Amino acid sequence: MSVADALATIRASLSVAVGRETVALWEADGRIVAEPVLAPMALPPFDNAAVDGYALRFDDLAPSGPTALPVAARIPAGSASAPLPPGTAARIFTGAPLPPGADTVAMQEETRIEGGTVVLPAGLARHANRRRAGEDVAPGALALSEGHRLGPRSLALAAALGLQSLTVRPRLRIALFSTGDEVCAEGGRLGPARIHDANRPMLAALLARTGARVSDGGILPDSRGALRDRLLGAAADHDLIVTSGGVSVGEEDHVRAVIGDIGALTLWRLAIKPGRPLAFGRIGRVPFVGLPGNPAAAYATALAILGPVVLHLTGAEPAPPLPLVRSGFAFAKKGGRREFLKVSLRVAADGVTEAVMAPGGALSALAASDGLVELPEDAEAIRPGDLLAYRPHAPV
């Protein structure tokens, strides 16, 4: 199955995890907005100066040539002022409210002081350097949409609107397992023919960046009974179950068969490299994603499949289109499958950023790379200069 068809099949079977909760603004980073947020006030809340300078009435300016006006007031930020008398100017600072009657601000650098008057330049435009109340956000306007992932920029907007808390989706509860008798917990003592588990730390870090609460289920043995019991137990109190390994065609790959016994398998095997053995299904009402055991394949399929699953379950807005980066290498691939390559970025001689293949083996190249380029199914040859979809190493 192609990646696009797989995602369409998966999304059709998923619904947003229900529920909402209210959290303080200081605790809302990374959370998903659960209901539209309408602006309770205008931004800015009053007409104000965009620069340090002098506030004035435009109609007091001479039709041609400079204008000299007496300085009648001084208005620092945070202070209000009485109405500006006609025929005068007020010294004003960035962010300070314009005094009633004033509609224009002359930049300090364009003026000069002569005694108690300010000489204003000719050619000043009406409303120059004036920020109007509500020009950023009007009262009642949509400030944050449902499904928006909160971050530093949107939290700044919420704070400027005077909000102290936001209504968000609950954090997803994700149970994470590795599988295989050959897999040893990271840092454990290796026996003959055993390997350290790279997948759980990697996937836990990826999933934590989505704001999920990740439960470490440990390593499941190659035993149908143990797999059945542990996965059923996890389904009782989690929103999503994720495993790595055990979904290929080997006689000791039991995960796919167990899911068929205790739940339903929706899809298996993708036209993707690395990562063809991938399973999606359900255990009761809980979605299940079975990733490949190879760490590089698990990483690629986590970005391509697991990430969209998490976004959909949280009700998050779809991810934006991938940016394009110029290829700095040639590559031949098999048609009919999507392929992910580990790349590093560099600035070419003409000043354009381009991607080159990251050096090393499967995991060393992944660790050294800046991201992955995604080659579409219909591509069979990549040439230097081609534009490629680029996935930076970022939250799924």
Coordinates of C-alpha atoms in Angstrom, one line a residue:
M1 CA 0.0 0.0 0.0
S2 CA 1.2 3.5 -0.8
V3 CA 1.9 5.9 2.1
A4 CA -0.9 8.2 0.8
D5 CA -3.4 5.4 0.7
A6 CA -2.3 4.1 4.1
L7 CA -2.9 7.6 5.6
A8 CA -6.3 7.9 4.0
T9 CA -7.3 4.5 5.4
I10 CA -6.0 5.3 8.8
R11 CA -7.6 8.7 9.1
A12 CA -11.0 7.2 8.0
S13 CA -10.8 4.8 11.0
L14 CA -9.8 7.4 13.6
S15 CA -11.7 9.9 15.7
V16 CA -10.4 12.7 17.9
A17 CA -9.7 11.6 21.5
V18 CA -12.6 13.2 23.4
G19 CA -12.2 15.5 26.3
R20 CA -10.9 18.9 27.2
E21 CA -9.3 20.6 30.1
T22 CA -8.3 24.1 31.1
V23 CA -4.6 24.8 31.7
A24 CA -2.7 27.9 32.8
L25 CA -0.9 29.8 30.0
W26 CA 2.5 29.0 31.5
E27 CA 1.7 25.3 31.2
A28 CA 0.1 25.3 27.7
D29 CA 3.2 25.1 25.4
G30 CA 2.7 22.2 22.9
R31 CA -1.0 21.7 23.8
I32 CA -3.8 21.5 21.2
V33 CA -6.5 24.2 21.4
A34 CA -9.9 22.5 22.0
E35 CA -12.2 25.3 21.1
P36 CA -11.9 28.5 19.1
V37 CA -10.4 31.4 21.1
L38 CA -12.1 34.8 20.3
A39 CA -10.2 38.0 21.1
P40 CA -11.7 39.5 24.3
M41 CA -10.2 42.9 23.5
A42 CA -8.5 44.9 20.7
L43 CA -4.8 44.7 19.9
P44 CA -3.4 47.2 20.3
P45 CA -6.0 48.4 22.9
F46 CA -5.5 52.1 21.9
D47 CA -4.0 54.2 19.2
N48 CA -0.3 54.5 20.0
A49 CA 3.1 55.6 18.6
A50 CA 5.1 53.2 16.5
V51 CA 8.3 55.2 17.1
D52 CA 9.9 57.6 19.4
G53 CA 9.1 61.1 18.1
Y54 CA 6.5 63.8 18.3
A55 CA 2.7 63.4 18.1
L56 CA 0.7 66.1 16.3
R57 CA -2.4 67.0 14.3
F58 CA -1.8 66.5 10.6
D59 CA -3.9 69.5 9.8
D60 CA -1.5 71.7 11.8
L61 CA 1.3 71.1 9.3
A62 CA 2.2 73.7 6.8
P63 CA 1.1 73.0 3.2
S64 CA 4.7 73.1 2.1
G65 CA 8.1 73.3 3.9
P66 CA 8.9 72.6 7.6
T67 CA 6.5 73.3 10.4
A68 CA 7.5 74.5 13.9
L69 CA 5.2 73.7 16.8
P70 CA 5.5 74.3 20.5
V71 CA 6.0 71.1 22.6
A72 CA 3.0 71.0 25.0
A73 CA 3.4 67.6 26.6
R74 CA 5.6 64.6 27.2
I75 CA 4.1 61.2 27.0
P76 CA 6.2 58.1 28.0
A77 CA 4.9 54.6 27.5
G78 CA 2.5 53.6 30.2
S79 CA 1.2 57.2 30.6
A80 CA -2.0 58.7 29.3
S81 CA -2.3 62.4 28.2
A82 CA -4.8 65.1 28.1
P83 CA -6.1 66.1 24.7
L84 CA -3.5 67.8 22.5
P85 CA -4.2 71.5 22.1
P86 CA -4.4 72.6 18.4
G87 CA -1.2 74.0 17.1
T88 CA 1.0 72.0 19.4
A89 CA 3.0 68.8 19.4
A90 CA 3.7 66.3 22.2
R91 CA 7.0 64.4 22.8
I92 CA 6.0 60.8 22.7
F93 CA 7.7 57.4 23.0
T94 CA 7.2 54.1 21.3
G95 CA 4.0 52.3 22.6
A96 CA 2.6 55.4 24.4
P97 CA -1.0 56.2 23.7
L98 CA -1.6 59.1 21.2
P99 CA -3.2 62.0 23.0
P100 CA -6.8 62.7 21.9
G101 CA -6.7 65.0 18.8
A102 CA -3.3 63.7 17.6
D103 CA -3.3 61.5 14.5
T104 CA 0.3 61.5 13.2
V105 CA 3.8 60.9 14.6
A106 CA 7.0 62.4 13.3
M107 CA 10.1 60.3 13.8
Q108 CA 12.6 61.7 16.3
E109 CA 15.4 61.4 13.7
E110 CA 13.5 63.6 11.2
T111 CA 13.0 66.5 13.6
R112 CA 15.1 69.1 15.4
I113 CA 14.5 71.0 18.6
E114 CA 14.7 74.8 18.7
G115 CA 14.1 76.1 22.2
G116 CA 10.7 74.9 23.2
T117 CA 9.5 74.1 19.7
V118 CA 10.0 71.1 17.4
V119 CA 10.7 71.6 13.7
L120 CA 8.9 69.0 11.7
P121 CA 9.9 68.0 8.2
A122 CA 7.9 68.6 5.0
G123 CA 6.1 65.7 3.3
L124 CA 4.9 64.0 6.5
A125 CA 2.0 61.7 5.6
R126 CA -1.3 61.7 7.5
H127 CA -1.4 58.9 10.1
A128 CA 2.4 58.3 9.8
N129 CA 3.9 56.1 12.5
R130 CA 0.5 55.6 14.1
R131 CA -0.7 52.2 15.3
R132 CA -4.5 52.1 15.3
A133 CA -6.4 50.3 18.1
G134 CA -7.4 46.9 16.9
E135 CA -5.3 46.9 13.7
D136 CA -3.6 43.7 14.9
V137 CA -6.6 41.9 16.3
A138 CA -10.1 43.3 16.4
P139 CA -12.4 42.5 19.4
G140 CA -14.3 39.3 18.8
A141 CA -12.0 38.2 16.0
L142 CA -10.7 34.6 15.9
A143 CA -7.4 34.6 17.7
L144 CA -6.6 30.9 17.9
S145 CA -8.4 28.2 15.9
E146 CA -9.5 24.8 17.3
G147 CA -6.7 22.3 16.6
H148 CA -3.9 24.9 16.8
R149 CA -0.7 23.6 18.5
L150 CA 0.3 26.2 21.0
G151 CA 3.8 27.5 21.0
P152 CA 5.8 30.6 22.0
R153 CA 4.3 32.8 19.3
S154 CA 0.7 31.9 20.0
L155 CA 1.2 32.1 23.7
A156 CA 2.5 35.6 23.2
L157 CA -0.8 36.5 21.4
A158 CA -2.9 34.9 24.2
A159 CA -1.0 36.7 26.9
A160 CA -1.3 40.0 25.0
L161 CA -5.1 39.5 24.9
G162 CA -5.1 39.2 28.7
L163 CA -5.8 35.4 28.8
Q164 CA -4.6 33.5 31.8
S165 CA -5.7 30.0 30.8
L166 CA -6.8 28.1 27.7
T167 CA -9.0 25.1 27.0
V168 CA -7.0 22.3 25.4
R169 CA -7.2 18.7 24.5
P170 CA -6.0 16.2 27.1
R171 CA -2.6 14.8 26.6
L172 CA -2.7 11.5 24.7
R173 CA -1.8 8.5 26.7
I174 CA 0.5 6.3 24.6
A175 CA 1.8 2.9 25.6
L176 CA 5.2 2.2 24.0
F177 CA 6.8 -1.3 23.7
S178 CA 9.7 -2.9 22.0
T179 CA 9.6 -6.5 21.0
G180 CA 12.0 -9.4 20.5
D181 CA 14.0 -11.9 22.5
E182 CA 17.2 -10.4 21.0
V183 CA 16.5 -7.0 22.4
C184 CA 18.1 -5.9 25.7
A185 CA 17.2 -2.8 27.7
E186 CA 19.5 0.1 27.0
G187 CA 22.6 -0.1 29.2
G188 CA 21.9 -3.7 30.1
R189 CA 24.5 -6.5 29.9
L190 CA 24.4 -8.1 26.5
G191 CA 24.4 -11.8 26.1
P192 CA 25.3 -13.7 23.0
A193 CA 23.4 -12.5 19.9
R194 CA 21.6 -9.8 21.7
I195 CA 21.4 -6.0 21.0
H196 CA 20.6 -2.9 23.0
D197 CA 17.2 -1.4 22.4
A198 CA 17.5 1.8 20.4
N199 CA 13.9 2.2 19.6
R200 CA 12.1 2.9 22.9
P201 CA 14.4 5.9 23.8
M202 CA 14.1 7.2 20.3
L203 CA 10.4 6.8 19.9
A204 CA 9.7 8.0 23.5
A205 CA 11.5 11.2 22.7
L206 CA 9.7 11.7 19.5
L207 CA 6.3 11.1 21.1
A208 CA 7.0 13.3 24.1
R209 CA 7.6 16.2 21.7
T210 CA 4.0 16.0 20.7
G211 CA 2.9 16.6 24.2
A212 CA 1.8 13.0 24.8
R213 CA 2.2 11.1 28.1
V214 CA 4.3 8.1 27.1
S215 CA 4.2 4.9 29.3
D216 CA 7.3 2.8 28.9
G217 CA 5.9 -0.8 28.5
G218 CA 9.4 -2.3 28.2
I219 CA 10.4 -5.1 26.0
L220 CA 8.0 -7.8 25.0
P221 CA 9.3 -11.3 24.4
D222 CA 8.6 -13.3 21.3
S223 CA 5.7 -15.1 22.9
R224 CA 2.1 -14.9 21.8
G225 CA 0.8 -15.3 25.3
A226 CA 2.9 -12.6 26.7
L227 CA 2.2 -10.2 23.8
R228 CA -1.5 -10.8 24.1
D229 CA -1.6 -10.2 27.9
R230 CA 0.6 -7.1 27.9
L231 CA -1.1 -5.4 24.9
L232 CA -4.6 -6.1 26.3
G233 CA -3.5 -4.6 29.6
A234 CA -2.2 -1.5 27.9
A235 CA -5.4 -1.1 25.9
A236 CA -7.4 -0.7 29.2
D237 CA -6.0 2.8 30.0
H238 CA -4.3 4.2 27.0
D239 CA -5.4 6.1 23.8
L240 CA -2.8 4.6 21.5
I241 CA -0.5 1.6 21.6
V242 CA 2.9 1.6 19.7
T243 CA 5.3 -1.3 19.3
S244 CA 8.5 -1.7 17.3
G245 CA 9.5 -5.0 15.8
G246 CA 7.7 -8.3 15.3
V247 CA 5.5 -7.2 12.4
S248 CA 7.5 -8.8 9.5
V249 CA 7.1 -12.3 8.0
G250 CA 9.5 -14.3 10.2
E251 CA 8.3 -17.3 12.3
E252 CA 9.1 -15.4 15.4
D253 CA 7.3 -12.2 14.4
H254 CA 4.1 -12.6 16.4
V255 CA 2.8 -9.1 16.8
R256 CA 0.7 -9.0 13.6
A257 CA -0.9 -12.4 14.5
V258 CA -1.7 -11.4 18.0
I259 CA -3.4 -8.2 16.9
G260 CA -5.5 -10.3 14.6
D261 CA -6.5 -12.5 17.5
I262 CA -7.3 -9.7 20.1
G263 CA -8.4 -6.9 17.8
A264 CA -8.4 -6.1 14.1
L265 CA -5.6 -5.4 11.6
T266 CA -6.4 -2.7 9.1
L267 CA -3.3 -2.6 7.1
W268 CA 0.1 -4.3 6.9
R269 CA 3.2 -3.5 4.7
L270 CA 3.8 -0.3 3.0
A271 CA 5.5 0.7 -0.3
I272 CA 8.2 2.6 1.6
K273 CA 11.9 2.3 2.2
P274 CA 13.1 2.0 4.9
G275 CA 10.1 0.5 6.8
R276 CA 8.0 -1.8 4.6
P277 CA 6.7 -4.0 7.6
L278 CA 4.3 -1.7 9.3
A279 CA 1.0 -2.6 10.9
F280 CA -2.1 -0.5 11.9
G281 CA -5.2 -1.8 13.6
R282 CA -7.1 -1.7 16.9
I283 CA -7.2 -3.5 20.2
G284 CA -10.8 -3.0 21.2
R285 CA -11.3 0.8 20.6
V286 CA -7.6 1.7 21.0
P287 CA -5.6 2.3 17.8
F288 CA -2.4 0.3 17.4
V289 CA 0.7 1.1 15.3
G290 CA 3.3 -1.5 14.9
L291 CA 6.6 -0.1 13.6
P292 CA 9.5 -2.0 12.1
G293 CA 12.3 -3.2 14.4
N294 CA 15.1 -1.6 12.5
P295 CA 15.8 1.8 14.2
A296 CA 16.2 3.7 10.9
A297 CA 13.0 2.2 9.5
A298 CA 11.2 2.8 12.8
Y299 CA 12.3 6.5 12.7
A300 CA 11.2 7.0 9.1
T301 CA 7.8 5.4 9.6
A302 CA 7.3 7.2 12.8
L303 CA 7.5 10.5 10.9
A304 CA 5.5 9.3 7.9
I305 CA 2.7 7.3 9.7
L306 CA 2.8 7.6 13.5
G307 CA 3.1 11.4 13.5
P308 CA -0.1 11.9 11.4
V309 CA -1.9 9.3 13.7
V310 CA -1.0 11.3 16.8
L311 CA -2.0 14.6 15.1
H312 CA -5.4 13.2 14.1
L313 CA -6.1 11.7 17.6
T314 CA -5.4 15.0 19.3
G315 CA -7.6 17.0 16.8
A316 CA -4.6 19.0 15.7
E317 CA -4.5 20.9 12.5
P318 CA -2.9 19.1 9.6
A319 CA 0.8 19.6 9.3
P320 CA 1.9 22.2 6.7
P321 CA 3.4 21.1 3.4
L322 CA 7.0 20.0 3.6
P323 CA 9.6 22.7 2.5
L324 CA 11.7 22.0 -0.5
V325 CA 15.5 21.8 -0.5
R326 CA 17.8 21.5 -3.5
S327 CA 19.6 18.2 -4.0
G328 CA 23.3 18.2 -4.0
F329 CA 23.6 14.5 -5.0
A330 CA 22.6 12.0 -7.6
F331 CA 20.6 8.9 -6.6
A332 CA 18.8 6.0 -8.3
K333 CA 15.8 4.5 -6.7
K334 CA 13.2 1.8 -7.4
G335 CA 9.9 3.2 -8.7
G336 CA 6.6 2.5 -7.0
R337 CA 7.7 3.2 -3.4
R338 CA 8.4 6.2 -1.3
E339 CA 11.9 6.4 0.0
F340 CA 13.5 8.4 2.8
L341 CA 17.2 9.4 2.7
K342 CA 19.2 10.8 5.6
V343 CA 20.8 14.1 4.6
S344 CA 22.8 17.0 5.9
L345 CA 22.4 20.6 4.8
R346 CA 25.2 22.8 3.4
V347 CA 25.4 26.2 1.7
A348 CA 26.5 25.7 -1.9
A349 CA 28.9 28.0 -3.8
D350 CA 26.0 30.0 -5.2
G351 CA 24.7 30.6 -1.7
V352 CA 21.7 28.2 -1.9
T353 CA 21.1 25.7 0.8
E354 CA 21.3 22.1 -0.5
A355 CA 21.0 18.6 0.9
V356 CA 23.8 16.0 0.7
M357 CA 23.8 12.4 1.8
A358 CA 24.7 12.1 5.5
P359 CA 27.8 9.9 6.0
G360 CA 27.8 6.7 8.0
G361 CA 25.8 3.6 8.5
A362 CA 22.1 3.3 9.5
L363 CA 22.2 4.8 13.0
S364 CA 25.4 6.9 12.7
A365 CA 24.1 8.6 9.6
L366 CA 20.7 9.2 11.3
A367 CA 22.4 10.8 14.3
A368 CA 24.7 12.9 12.1
S369 CA 21.9 14.1 9.7
D370 CA 19.9 17.3 9.8
G371 CA 16.7 15.6 8.4
L372 CA 15.3 13.3 5.8
V373 CA 14.4 14.0 2.2
E374 CA 11.3 12.2 0.9
L375 CA 11.4 10.8 -2.6
P376 CA 8.0 10.2 -4.1
E377 CA 6.8 6.9 -5.6
D378 CA 7.1 8.0 -9.2
A379 CA 10.8 9.2 -8.9
E380 CA 13.4 6.8 -10.2
A381 CA 16.4 9.1 -10.5
I382 CA 17.5 12.1 -8.4
R383 CA 19.9 14.6 -10.0
P384 CA 21.8 17.5 -8.5
G385 CA 19.7 20.5 -8.6
D386 CA 16.3 18.7 -8.2
L387 CA 14.0 20.1 -5.5
L388 CA 13.2 17.5 -2.8
A389 CA 10.6 17.5 0.0
Y390 CA 12.6 17.9 3.3
R391 CA 11.6 16.7 6.7
P392 CA 13.7 18.3 9.4
H393 CA 14.3 16.4 12.6
A394 CA 11.5 17.9 14.6
P395 CA 8.4 16.8 16.5
V396 CA 6.3 14.3 14.6

